[in-house]
Structure formats: structure tokens, C-alpha cells
């Protein structure tokens, strides 16, 4: 079982942005020193959630120069927000800079505010995402003397005469990791021999206190397609080795009681940030083309904690994760800086890295 760090902090004020960026860099370097396998980042715009995630490719390249043995991933790239040419180019550049240690999570996005800022209707985001991925595949496959590729998709259009440069380091291109929830996404991952994100809930309920039941269902469906698609053993092992289950908030302390108490402090600050952003989300949802169809529970509810959090003493965390390891989950993605990034939150995040690396990871690797 691999362990990766998900950089998912928030800045509450513009003047906090620079310190947050420098603190994220320090935290990522500490994760390297603690033996974590990868650094993942989200793709977000406008609202202070990971300000550096307005172009995570740049930050990943900056970090990759400092830690060449680390894998880098995205959880996830909001595909409708990216021009397909720029998406293909950026992925290839980072694939080259990391010597193929790149995992590109892909999704259709979650926030109408981000969609309208980049010219996409939220209601059309799924279709724009699917078509963008089709266009990107055509661009990656195009050779210089092939006929031009022309496309028009939502706000994105173009006519490519030669090829995508640079060429990918990985054969074809870096793996694209879908969320293995819908049948089409599960099939895309399995048939291509790519890893997948395995969710712990089933819509329309985005939360609950029985996460393993959902993980088991989605992982089994994904693995069945992966292993029946004619891949060689190395491809299957590589895909399963990076198939990922994500916790938005991971917090480890010496005792269960201390971990729960500190978790609630973290989540109260996180929920305050979510509510601050709600006003702007409401403005974005002012017309039918940009209405969200799902709602996430309050972070202080047991449903949210049960699905999105991993917390407790090192011994409790190990026992929680054993069934996931035995099932075959290859990578646990740990959100260690959830919510507004203060000095105290950074201290707690570093505490979690230390305890995971010394007393959890050795039991499960």
C-alpha cells in the first residue's frame, strides 16, 4: 500500500496567498523526507481553495525539480476548464520532467463559479469534458503529416496542423485517472490499463458512515474490467498499485481522543471557509444552466466525517486501513492540510505526516 499527500489548503485572504505557497512547499518537502510516494494537487480557481491550483502544473513542475524521485498527481483536473491543446501539452511536458512519474486525475468539475469564470455552462460540463478527452486523445495520436485536427467544443476551438510538442515520455501519454463511479469512467480506466479513484459514497448521498461498502463495490467493478481487458501482468499491477482512495482530511494523534478533538477544530475552520464561499457559489447559480444537482453535507456531521475523514491514533488508523489494503487499494491519498492554513494547522499537518510515516506506513507497506 502506497501513501500520498494531497495538498488541499485554503487561503482566506489575498494577502495570505504567498505564505500559503511557501508553506505548501515546505510540507511537500517534509512528505518526501517522511517517505510518502506522491504529491497530489487539485485544480481550482477564484475562491481561495489552493490558490496555487489555478495552475497546478506549474507548481508540480517546480516541486518536481526539488524531488525528482517523487510521483506527482492531480485530484482532479477539471477537464472542461482546459483547452484540449493546452491540456495535452501540459501533461506531456510534466510527463517528461518527471520521467513518467505522473498521474492525471480527470473529472468534469464541481463548481459553477469556476465554470462561468472560464466560459463553460455547468449543465454542459460533462459533455464538454467527454469531448475534450476525445480531442486530447486525437491530438496525442496525431503525427506531423496526418490531416489537420479541427474541433469546436464549448468555449474551445482550434485547428492543429502538425503535432503536440513535446512528445510524451510515457507510451501514448501519461495515465488519466477517472473516478470509477459511473460505468463509462470505470470502463475507460480499466480498458486503458490506467489507475482509478475509488469513491466511498453513492450519489445522490455524498456521505455516510459505511464507506468501505461503497469502496468495495466500485473497486470490484473496476478490477473486473481491468483484469478482463487483455493487459499484461505488469500493466495490471501498475494500475492497481496506483488505484487510489482519497481522504479529504487525515489527522493522526497519540490517542483517539486527542485526534477527534483536534479533528473537530480543523473541521470547524474548514466549514467556516465553505460557508464564506457559499455566497459566491450562489451568485454563480443564478440561472438554470449553472445549478448544482448535489449538495455536500456539513463537514461536522458524522456522515461527512465517516466518508471523508481518517483519524485516530496510529493503531486505530492501521486497523481502519487493513481491509482497504486486503481489498487491493494501492494508494491512500491523505489530505493533511484541510481548510484554512494557519501555523497551528501546519503543525497538526506535520504531526500527521510524522505519525503516518513512523507508525502507520510501516505496518501497511
mmCIF file of C-alpha atoms in Angstrom:
data_model
loop_
_atom_site.group_PDB
_atom_site.id
_atom_site.type_symbol
_atom_site.label_atom_id
_atom_site.label_comp_id
_atom_site.label_asym_id
_atom_site.label_seq_id
_atom_site.Cartn_x
_atom_site.Cartn_y
_atom_site.Cartn_z
ATOM 1 C CA UNK A 1 0.000 0.000 0.000
ATOM 2 C CA UNK A 2 1.339 3.417 -1.049
ATOM 3 C CA UNK A 3 0.699 6.677 0.797
ATOM 4 C CA UNK A 4 0.456 10.061 -0.916
ATOM 5 C CA UNK A 5 -0.144 13.617 0.294
ATOM 6 C CA UNK A 6 -2.983 15.721 -1.091
ATOM 7 C CA UNK A 7 -2.195 19.454 -0.861
ATOM 8 C CA UNK A 8 -5.654 20.890 -0.198
ATOM 9 C CA UNK A 9 -5.258 24.037 1.948
ATOM 10 C CA UNK A 10 -7.204 27.279 1.704
ATOM 11 C CA UNK A 11 -6.223 30.941 1.877
ATOM 12 C CA UNK A 12 -8.905 33.155 3.427
ATOM 13 C CA UNK A 13 -7.413 36.482 2.262
ATOM 14 C CA UNK A 14 -5.372 37.562 -0.788
ATOM 15 C CA UNK A 15 -2.518 38.637 1.476
ATOM 16 C CA UNK A 16 -2.243 35.041 2.728
ATOM 17 C CA UNK A 17 -1.517 33.586 -0.706
ATOM 18 C CA UNK A 18 2.269 33.881 -0.722
ATOM 19 C CA UNK A 19 2.760 32.396 2.757
ATOM 20 C CA UNK A 20 0.428 29.535 1.834
ATOM 21 C CA UNK A 21 2.506 28.759 -1.258
ATOM 22 C CA UNK A 22 5.747 28.697 0.731
ATOM 23 C CA UNK A 23 4.162 26.564 3.483
ATOM 24 C CA UNK A 24 2.863 24.100 0.897
ATOM 25 C CA UNK A 25 6.374 23.778 -0.488
ATOM 26 C CA UNK A 26 7.784 23.029 2.984
ATOM 27 C CA UNK A 27 5.028 20.498 3.683
ATOM 28 C CA UNK A 28 5.639 18.735 0.373
ATOM 29 C CA UNK A 29 9.369 18.506 1.064
ATOM 30 C CA UNK A 30 8.624 17.089 4.520
ATOM 31 C CA UNK A 31 6.360 14.489 2.891
ATOM 32 C CA UNK A 32 9.293 13.474 0.701
ATOM 33 C CA UNK A 33 11.569 13.180 3.710
ATOM 34 C CA UNK A 34 8.935 11.081 5.506
ATOM 35 C CA UNK A 35 8.822 8.551 2.667
ATOM 36 C CA UNK A 36 5.490 9.383 1.023
ATOM 37 C CA UNK A 37 5.162 8.183 -2.570
ATOM 38 C CA UNK A 38 3.429 11.071 -4.326
ATOM 39 C CA UNK A 39 2.180 14.632 -4.078
ATOM 40 C CA UNK A 40 -1.293 15.287 -5.480
ATOM 41 C CA UNK A 41 -2.924 18.653 -6.133
ATOM 42 C CA UNK A 42 -6.409 19.825 -7.135
ATOM 43 C CA UNK A 43 -7.439 22.149 -9.969
ATOM 44 C CA UNK A 44 -9.361 25.189 -8.659
ATOM 45 C CA UNK A 45 -9.957 28.827 -9.470
ATOM 46 C CA UNK A 46 -11.097 32.102 -7.911
ATOM 47 C CA UNK A 47 -12.213 31.008 -4.432
ATOM 48 C CA UNK A 48 -9.024 30.665 -2.359
ATOM 49 C CA UNK A 49 -9.089 26.863 -2.296
ATOM 50 C CA UNK A 50 -5.425 26.144 -3.061
ATOM 51 C CA UNK A 51 -4.648 29.451 -4.843
ATOM 52 C CA UNK A 52 -1.650 27.758 -6.488
ATOM 53 C CA UNK A 53 -4.118 25.271 -8.026
ATOM 54 C CA UNK A 54 -5.147 27.860 -10.611
ATOM 55 C CA UNK A 55 -2.266 26.175 -12.482
ATOM 56 C CA UNK A 56 -1.154 23.111 -10.548
ATOM 57 C CA UNK A 57 1.002 22.011 -13.465
ATOM 58 C CA UNK A 58 3.382 24.910 -12.763
ATOM 59 C CA UNK A 59 3.610 24.122 -9.048
ATOM 60 C CA UNK A 60 4.096 20.413 -9.743
ATOM 61 C CA UNK A 61 6.962 21.187 -12.123
ATOM 62 C CA UNK A 62 8.544 23.462 -9.502
ATOM 63 C CA UNK A 63 8.327 20.753 -6.847
ATOM 64 C CA UNK A 64 9.467 18.024 -9.240
ATOM 65 C CA UNK A 65 12.760 19.852 -9.743
ATOM 66 C CA UNK A 66 13.370 19.588 -5.975
ATOM 67 C CA UNK A 67 12.287 15.961 -5.553
ATOM 68 C CA UNK A 68 12.984 14.018 -8.759
ATOM 69 C CA UNK A 69 12.097 10.639 -7.229
ATOM 70 C CA UNK A 70 8.559 11.696 -6.235
ATOM 71 C CA UNK A 71 5.441 10.908 -8.253
ATOM 72 C CA UNK A 72 3.009 13.757 -8.913
ATOM 73 C CA UNK A 73 -0.729 13.564 -9.413
ATOM 74 C CA UNK A 74 -3.839 15.671 -9.866
ATOM 75 C CA UNK A 75 -7.031 15.090 -7.936
ATOM 76 C CA UNK A 76 -8.519 16.066 -10.237
ATOM 77 C CA UNK A 77 -8.044 18.186 -13.377
ATOM 78 C CA UNK A 78 -11.393 19.801 -14.250
ATOM 79 C CA UNK A 79 -11.246 18.899 -17.920
ATOM 80 C CA UNK A 80 -13.932 21.332 -19.228
ATOM 81 C CA UNK A 81 -11.864 24.288 -17.986
ATOM 82 C CA UNK A 82 -8.834 23.408 -20.141
ATOM 83 C CA UNK A 83 -8.369 23.964 -23.848
ATOM 84 C CA UNK A 84 -7.615 20.447 -25.150
ATOM 85 C CA UNK A 85 -4.388 21.533 -26.872
ATOM 86 C CA UNK A 86 -3.055 23.157 -23.704
ATOM 87 C CA UNK A 87 -4.161 20.148 -21.659
ATOM 88 C CA UNK A 88 -2.277 17.718 -23.908
ATOM 89 C CA UNK A 89 0.805 19.946 -23.998
ATOM 90 C CA UNK A 90 0.984 20.467 -20.229
ATOM 91 C CA UNK A 91 0.548 16.781 -19.490
ATOM 92 C CA UNK A 92 3.345 15.881 -21.920
ATOM 93 C CA UNK A 93 5.717 18.499 -20.509
ATOM 94 C CA UNK A 94 5.216 17.314 -16.946
ATOM 95 C CA UNK A 95 5.394 13.686 -18.059
ATOM 96 C CA UNK A 96 8.839 14.468 -19.492
ATOM 97 C CA UNK A 97 10.018 16.469 -16.461
ATOM 98 C CA UNK A 98 9.034 13.688 -14.044
ATOM 99 C CA UNK A 99 10.396 10.848 -16.219
ATOM 100 C CA UNK A 100 6.910 9.388 -16.424
ATOM 101 C CA UNK A 101 6.040 9.677 -12.727
ATOM 102 C CA UNK A 102 2.758 11.443 -13.458
ATOM 103 C CA UNK A 103 -0.862 10.517 -12.638
ATOM 104 C CA UNK A 104 -3.525 12.784 -14.105
ATOM 105 C CA UNK A 105 -6.882 12.507 -12.386
ATOM 106 C CA UNK A 106 -9.652 13.766 -14.668
ATOM 107 C CA UNK A 107 -13.203 14.880 -13.963
ATOM 108 C CA UNK A 108 -15.907 17.215 -15.174
ATOM 109 C CA UNK A 109 -15.656 19.711 -12.284
ATOM 110 C CA UNK A 110 -17.839 20.500 -9.310
ATOM 111 C CA UNK A 111 -18.243 24.271 -9.003
ATOM 112 C CA UNK A 112 -20.425 26.535 -11.186
ATOM 113 C CA UNK A 113 -18.398 29.586 -10.082
ATOM 114 C CA UNK A 114 -15.294 28.116 -11.700
ATOM 115 C CA UNK A 115 -17.200 27.107 -14.830
ATOM 116 C CA UNK A 116 -18.664 30.527 -15.578
ATOM 117 C CA UNK A 117 -15.316 32.195 -14.950
ATOM 118 C CA UNK A 118 -13.831 30.182 -17.808
ATOM 119 C CA UNK A 119 -16.800 30.318 -20.148
ATOM 120 C CA UNK A 120 -18.393 26.905 -19.541
ATOM 121 C CA UNK A 121 -22.021 26.279 -18.576
ATOM 122 C CA UNK A 122 -22.161 23.929 -15.586
ATOM 123 C CA UNK A 123 -25.021 21.981 -17.171
ATOM 124 C CA UNK A 124 -22.813 21.256 -20.189
ATOM 125 C CA UNK A 125 -19.648 20.433 -18.250
ATOM 126 C CA UNK A 126 -19.956 16.641 -18.522
ATOM 127 C CA UNK A 127 -20.385 16.756 -22.312
ATOM 128 C CA UNK A 128 -17.555 19.290 -22.718
ATOM 129 C CA UNK A 129 -15.332 17.101 -20.533
ATOM 130 C CA UNK A 130 -16.005 13.913 -22.505
ATOM 131 C CA UNK A 131 -15.428 15.647 -25.829
ATOM 132 C CA UNK A 132 -12.238 17.351 -24.579
ATOM 133 C CA UNK A 133 -10.824 13.946 -23.623
ATOM 134 C CA UNK A 134 -11.692 12.592 -27.076
ATOM 135 C CA UNK A 135 -9.969 15.571 -28.719
ATOM 136 C CA UNK A 136 -6.899 15.186 -26.496
ATOM 137 C CA UNK A 137 -6.585 11.523 -27.498
ATOM 138 C CA UNK A 138 -6.744 12.510 -31.169
ATOM 139 C CA UNK A 139 -4.079 15.172 -30.605
ATOM 140 C CA UNK A 140 -1.746 12.766 -28.792
ATOM 141 C CA UNK A 141 -2.101 10.255 -31.637
ATOM 142 C CA UNK A 142 -1.581 12.786 -34.447
ATOM 143 C CA UNK A 143 1.652 12.600 -36.439
ATOM 144 C CA UNK A 144 3.098 15.567 -38.321
ATOM 145 C CA UNK A 145 1.842 14.618 -41.760
ATOM 146 C CA UNK A 146 -1.617 13.479 -40.683
ATOM 147 C CA UNK A 147 -4.556 15.642 -41.764
ATOM 148 C CA UNK A 148 -5.298 18.644 -39.561
ATOM 149 C CA UNK A 149 -7.483 18.073 -36.485
ATOM 150 C CA UNK A 150 -10.277 20.623 -36.234
ATOM 151 C CA UNK A 151 -12.567 20.904 -33.233
ATOM 152 C CA UNK A 152 -15.162 23.115 -31.608
ATOM 153 C CA UNK A 153 -16.305 22.191 -28.103
ATOM 154 C CA UNK A 154 -17.979 24.610 -25.715
ATOM 155 C CA UNK A 155 -15.627 27.604 -25.488
ATOM 156 C CA UNK A 156 -12.737 25.606 -27.013
ATOM 157 C CA UNK A 157 -11.890 25.533 -30.707
ATOM 158 C CA UNK A 158 -8.849 25.046 -32.897
ATOM 159 C CA UNK A 159 -7.158 23.553 -35.966
ATOM 160 C CA UNK A 160 -3.919 21.676 -35.313
ATOM 161 C CA UNK A 161 -1.710 21.181 -38.385
ATOM 162 C CA UNK A 162 1.425 19.437 -37.058
ATOM 163 C CA UNK A 163 1.598 17.691 -33.677
ATOM 164 C CA UNK A 164 1.617 18.084 -29.901
ATOM 165 C CA UNK A 165 5.091 19.039 -28.727
ATOM 166 C CA UNK A 166 6.865 17.757 -26.763
ATOM 167 C CA UNK A 167 6.084 14.102 -27.267
ATOM 168 C CA UNK A 168 5.073 12.223 -24.104
ATOM 169 C CA UNK A 169 7.640 10.343 -22.045
ATOM 170 C CA UNK A 170 5.087 7.593 -21.321
ATOM 171 C CA UNK A 171 3.990 5.467 -24.265
ATOM 172 C CA UNK A 172 0.916 7.204 -25.703
ATOM 173 C CA UNK A 173 0.631 9.651 -22.821
ATOM 174 C CA UNK A 174 0.577 9.762 -19.035
ATOM 175 C CA UNK A 175 -2.248 7.732 -17.459
ATOM 176 C CA UNK A 176 -5.542 9.562 -16.995
ATOM 177 C CA UNK A 177 -7.231 8.520 -13.734
ATOM 178 C CA UNK A 178 -11.034 8.725 -13.826
ATOM 179 C CA UNK A 179 -13.268 8.383 -10.791
ATOM 180 C CA UNK A 180 -14.577 4.814 -11.019
ATOM 181 C CA UNK A 181 -18.175 5.706 -10.203
ATOM 182 C CA UNK A 182 -20.055 5.836 -13.490
ATOM 183 C CA UNK A 183 -19.821 2.822 -15.772
ATOM 184 C CA UNK A 184 -18.239 4.782 -18.638
ATOM 185 C CA UNK A 185 -15.472 6.182 -16.438
ATOM 186 C CA UNK A 186 -14.815 2.800 -14.853
ATOM 187 C CA UNK A 187 -14.565 1.219 -18.278
ATOM 188 C CA UNK A 188 -12.256 3.976 -19.569
ATOM 189 C CA UNK A 189 -9.799 3.317 -16.746
ATOM 190 C CA UNK A 190 -9.953 -0.485 -16.914
ATOM 191 C CA UNK A 191 -9.788 -0.868 -20.682
ATOM 192 C CA UNK A 192 -6.848 1.547 -20.950
ATOM 193 C CA UNK A 193 -4.952 -0.061 -18.078
ATOM 194 C CA UNK A 194 -4.998 3.135 -16.011
ATOM 195 C CA UNK A 195 -5.407 3.545 -12.239
ATOM 196 C CA UNK A 196 -8.670 4.961 -10.928
ATOM 197 C CA UNK A 197 -10.012 6.871 -7.960
ATOM 198 C CA UNK A 198 -12.327 4.679 -5.881
ATOM 199 C CA UNK A 199 -15.131 6.641 -4.158
ATOM 200 C CA UNK A 200 -16.669 5.929 -0.764
ATOM 201 C CA UNK A 201 -20.235 7.103 -1.429
ATOM 202 C CA UNK A 202 -23.018 6.590 -3.931
ATOM 203 C CA UNK A 203 -24.918 9.656 -5.211
ATOM 204 C CA UNK A 204 -27.178 11.372 -4.516
ATOM 205 C CA UNK A 205 -25.964 10.916 -0.929
ATOM 206 C CA UNK A 206 -22.443 12.406 -0.719
ATOM 207 C CA UNK A 207 -21.548 10.981 2.633
ATOM 208 C CA UNK A 208 -22.378 8.214 5.079
ATOM 209 C CA UNK A 209 -20.952 6.022 7.808
ATOM 210 C CA UNK A 210 -20.306 2.867 5.759
ATOM 211 C CA UNK A 211 -17.587 3.962 3.323
ATOM 212 C CA UNK A 212 -15.999 0.540 2.827
ATOM 213 C CA UNK A 213 -19.225 -0.865 1.394
ATOM 214 C CA UNK A 214 -19.078 1.653 -1.451
ATOM 215 C CA UNK A 215 -15.312 1.292 -1.922
ATOM 216 C CA UNK A 216 -15.719 -2.479 -2.226
ATOM 217 C CA UNK A 217 -18.466 -2.097 -4.838
ATOM 218 C CA UNK A 218 -16.621 0.376 -7.046
ATOM 219 C CA UNK A 219 -13.207 -1.266 -6.716
ATOM 220 C CA UNK A 220 -14.576 -4.677 -7.628
ATOM 221 C CA UNK A 221 -16.293 -3.308 -10.750
ATOM 222 C CA UNK A 222 -13.090 -1.526 -11.801
ATOM 223 C CA UNK A 223 -10.824 -4.513 -11.146
ATOM 224 C CA UNK A 224 -13.121 -6.840 -13.084
ATOM 225 C CA UNK A 225 -12.845 -4.647 -16.195
ATOM 226 C CA UNK A 226 -9.095 -4.090 -15.731
ATOM 227 C CA UNK A 227 -8.266 -7.787 -15.416
ATOM 228 C CA UNK A 228 -10.531 -8.883 -18.273
ATOM 229 C CA UNK A 229 -9.250 -6.355 -20.835
ATOM 230 C CA UNK A 230 -6.233 -8.302 -22.068
ATOM 231 C CA UNK A 231 -3.489 -6.323 -20.335
ATOM 232 C CA UNK A 232 -0.180 -7.916 -19.395
ATOM 233 C CA UNK A 233 0.562 -8.526 -15.730
ATOM 234 C CA UNK A 234 2.878 -5.516 -15.410
ATOM 235 C CA UNK A 235 0.161 -3.153 -16.669
ATOM 236 C CA UNK A 236 -2.411 -4.604 -14.258
ATOM 237 C CA UNK A 237 -0.022 -4.417 -11.309
ATOM 238 C CA UNK A 238 0.938 -0.835 -12.114
ATOM 239 C CA UNK A 239 -2.717 0.217 -12.411
ATOM 240 C CA UNK A 240 -3.730 -1.484 -9.164
ATOM 241 C CA UNK A 241 -0.644 -0.146 -7.407
ATOM 242 C CA UNK A 242 -1.783 3.436 -8.012
ATOM 243 C CA UNK A 243 -5.536 2.910 -7.737
ATOM 244 C CA UNK A 244 -6.429 5.486 -5.125
ATOM 245 C CA UNK A 245 -8.818 6.015 -2.259
ATOM 246 C CA UNK A 246 -8.904 9.606 -1.014
ATOM 247 C CA UNK A 247 -9.494 11.105 2.419
ATOM 248 C CA UNK A 248 -10.109 14.841 2.339
ATOM 249 C CA UNK A 249 -8.936 15.129 5.939
ATOM 250 C CA UNK A 250 -6.442 12.801 7.602
ATOM 251 C CA UNK A 251 -5.433 13.528 11.184
ATOM 252 C CA UNK A 252 -3.355 11.310 13.451
ATOM 253 C CA UNK A 253 -2.520 11.925 17.128
ATOM 254 C CA UNK A 254 -1.188 9.863 20.014
ATOM 255 C CA UNK A 255 -4.681 8.900 21.180
ATOM 256 C CA UNK A 256 -8.108 8.577 19.582
ATOM 257 C CA UNK A 257 -9.484 11.225 21.934
ATOM 258 C CA UNK A 258 -6.810 13.756 21.025
ATOM 259 C CA UNK A 259 -7.242 13.029 17.310
ATOM 260 C CA UNK A 260 -11.023 13.560 17.461
ATOM 261 C CA UNK A 261 -10.692 16.780 19.434
ATOM 262 C CA UNK A 262 -8.129 18.203 17.011
ATOM 263 C CA UNK A 263 -10.114 16.955 14.008
ATOM 264 C CA UNK A 264 -13.156 18.938 15.126
ATOM 265 C CA UNK A 265 -11.058 22.106 15.400
ATOM 266 C CA UNK A 266 -9.803 21.530 11.856
ATOM 267 C CA UNK A 267 -13.284 20.845 10.500
ATOM 268 C CA UNK A 268 -14.864 23.886 12.150
ATOM 269 C CA UNK A 269 -12.371 26.135 10.371
ATOM 270 C CA UNK A 270 -12.917 24.198 7.137
ATOM 271 C CA UNK A 271 -16.701 24.587 7.376
ATOM 272 C CA UNK A 272 -16.324 28.325 8.027
ATOM 273 C CA UNK A 273 -14.363 28.574 4.770
ATOM 274 C CA UNK A 274 -17.022 26.617 2.872
ATOM 275 C CA UNK A 275 -19.762 28.920 4.155
ATOM 276 C CA UNK A 276 -17.744 32.004 3.195
ATOM 277 C CA UNK A 277 -17.537 30.676 -0.352
ATOM 278 C CA UNK A 278 -21.267 29.867 -0.468
ATOM 279 C CA UNK A 279 -22.262 33.467 -1.256
ATOM 280 C CA UNK A 280 -20.230 33.439 -4.461
ATOM 281 C CA UNK A 281 -21.429 29.958 -5.360
ATOM 282 C CA UNK A 282 -24.997 31.243 -5.048
ATOM 283 C CA UNK A 283 -24.239 34.094 -7.456
ATOM 284 C CA UNK A 284 -22.859 31.589 -9.950
ATOM 285 C CA UNK A 285 -26.049 29.506 -9.707
ATOM 286 C CA UNK A 286 -28.285 32.406 -10.688
ATOM 287 C CA UNK A 287 -29.541 30.676 -13.868
ATOM 288 C CA UNK A 288 -30.677 27.172 -14.773
ATOM 289 C CA UNK A 289 -27.568 26.413 -16.854
ATOM 290 C CA UNK A 290 -25.417 26.633 -13.722
ATOM 291 C CA UNK A 291 -27.458 24.937 -10.995
ATOM 292 C CA UNK A 292 -25.717 22.255 -8.949
ATOM 293 C CA UNK A 293 -27.602 18.996 -8.672
ATOM 294 C CA UNK A 294 -25.940 17.710 -5.490
ATOM 295 C CA UNK A 295 -25.075 19.103 -2.066
ATOM 296 C CA UNK A 296 -22.282 18.068 0.252
ATOM 297 C CA UNK A 297 -23.159 17.559 3.942
ATOM 298 C CA UNK A 298 -21.840 19.899 6.616
ATOM 299 C CA UNK A 299 -18.287 18.831 7.458
ATOM 300 C CA UNK A 300 -19.115 18.469 11.164
ATOM 301 C CA UNK A 301 -21.757 15.791 10.558
ATOM 302 C CA UNK A 302 -20.975 12.136 11.136
ATOM 303 C CA UNK A 303 -21.937 11.425 7.509
ATOM 304 C CA UNK A 304 -19.200 13.748 6.208
ATOM 305 C CA UNK A 305 -16.641 12.602 8.761
ATOM 306 C CA UNK A 306 -17.452 8.946 8.083
ATOM 307 C CA UNK A 307 -16.856 9.299 4.348
ATOM 308 C CA UNK A 308 -14.149 11.934 4.024
ATOM 309 C CA UNK A 309 -12.032 11.658 7.196
ATOM 310 C CA UNK A 310 -9.416 9.251 8.511
ATOM 311 C CA UNK A 311 -8.430 9.958 12.089
ATOM 312 C CA UNK A 312 -7.310 8.395 15.340
ATOM 313 C CA UNK A 313 -4.219 7.010 16.983
ATOM 314 C CA UNK A 314 -1.691 5.287 14.696
ATOM 315 C CA UNK A 315 -3.021 1.907 15.834
ATOM 316 C CA UNK A 316 -6.623 2.867 15.059
ATOM 317 C CA UNK A 317 -5.670 4.188 11.626
ATOM 318 C CA UNK A 318 -3.794 0.974 10.805
ATOM 319 C CA UNK A 319 -6.799 -1.158 11.764
ATOM 320 C CA UNK A 320 -9.114 1.077 9.712
ATOM 321 C CA UNK A 321 -6.921 0.699 6.617
ATOM 322 C CA UNK A 322 -6.227 -3.040 6.782
ATOM 323 C CA UNK A 323 -9.471 -4.013 4.953
ATOM 324 C CA UNK A 324 -8.660 -1.482 2.210
ATOM 325 C CA UNK A 325 -5.190 -2.962 1.792
ATOM 326 C CA UNK A 326 -6.601 -6.502 1.768
ATOM 327 C CA UNK A 327 -9.183 -5.482 -0.836
ATOM 328 C CA UNK A 328 -6.374 -4.255 -3.093
ATOM 329 C CA UNK A 329 -6.428 -0.450 -2.821
ATOM 330 C CA UNK A 330 -2.935 0.565 -3.915
ATOM 331 C CA UNK A 331 -2.679 4.185 -2.812
ATOM 332 C CA UNK A 332 -4.132 6.101 0.129
ATOM 333 C CA UNK A 333 -4.335 9.833 -0.649
ATOM 334 C CA UNK A 334 -4.148 11.890 2.536
ATOM 335 C CA UNK A 335 -5.464 15.445 2.783
ATOM 336 C CA UNK A 336 -3.181 16.690 5.556
ATOM 337 C CA UNK A 337 -3.751 20.474 5.384
ATOM 338 C CA UNK A 338 -7.531 20.593 5.043
ATOM 339 C CA UNK A 339 -9.088 24.040 5.445
ATOM 340 C CA UNK A 340 -7.503 27.451 6.119
ATOM 341 C CA UNK A 341 -3.744 27.110 6.518
ATOM 342 C CA UNK A 342 -2.642 28.618 9.838
ATOM 343 C CA UNK A 343 0.534 27.982 11.820
ATOM 344 C CA UNK A 344 -1.417 25.639 14.100
ATOM 345 C CA UNK A 345 -2.921 23.770 11.137
ATOM 346 C CA UNK A 346 0.547 23.372 9.616
ATOM 347 C CA UNK A 347 1.813 21.990 12.937
ATOM 348 C CA UNK A 348 -1.029 19.483 13.065
ATOM 349 C CA UNK A 349 -0.438 18.511 9.438
ATOM 350 C CA UNK A 350 3.244 17.900 10.117
ATOM 351 C CA UNK A 351 2.294 15.868 13.200
ATOM 352 C CA UNK A 352 0.149 13.687 10.974
ATOM 353 C CA UNK A 353 2.986 13.187 8.467
ATOM 354 C CA UNK A 354 5.342 12.138 11.261
ATOM 355 C CA UNK A 355 2.938 9.632 12.829
ATOM 356 C CA UNK A 356 1.852 8.187 9.492
ATOM 357 C CA UNK A 357 5.435 7.693 8.360
ATOM 358 C CA UNK A 358 6.770 6.172 11.583
ATOM 359 C CA UNK A 359 3.830 4.148 12.921
ATOM 360 C CA UNK A 360 1.241 3.623 10.161
ATOM 361 C CA UNK A 361 3.028 3.198 6.853
ATOM 362 C CA UNK A 362 5.497 0.526 8.086
ATOM 363 C CA UNK A 363 2.535 -1.662 9.138
ATOM 364 C CA UNK A 364 0.816 -1.428 5.743
ATOM 365 C CA UNK A 365 3.629 -1.191 3.207
#
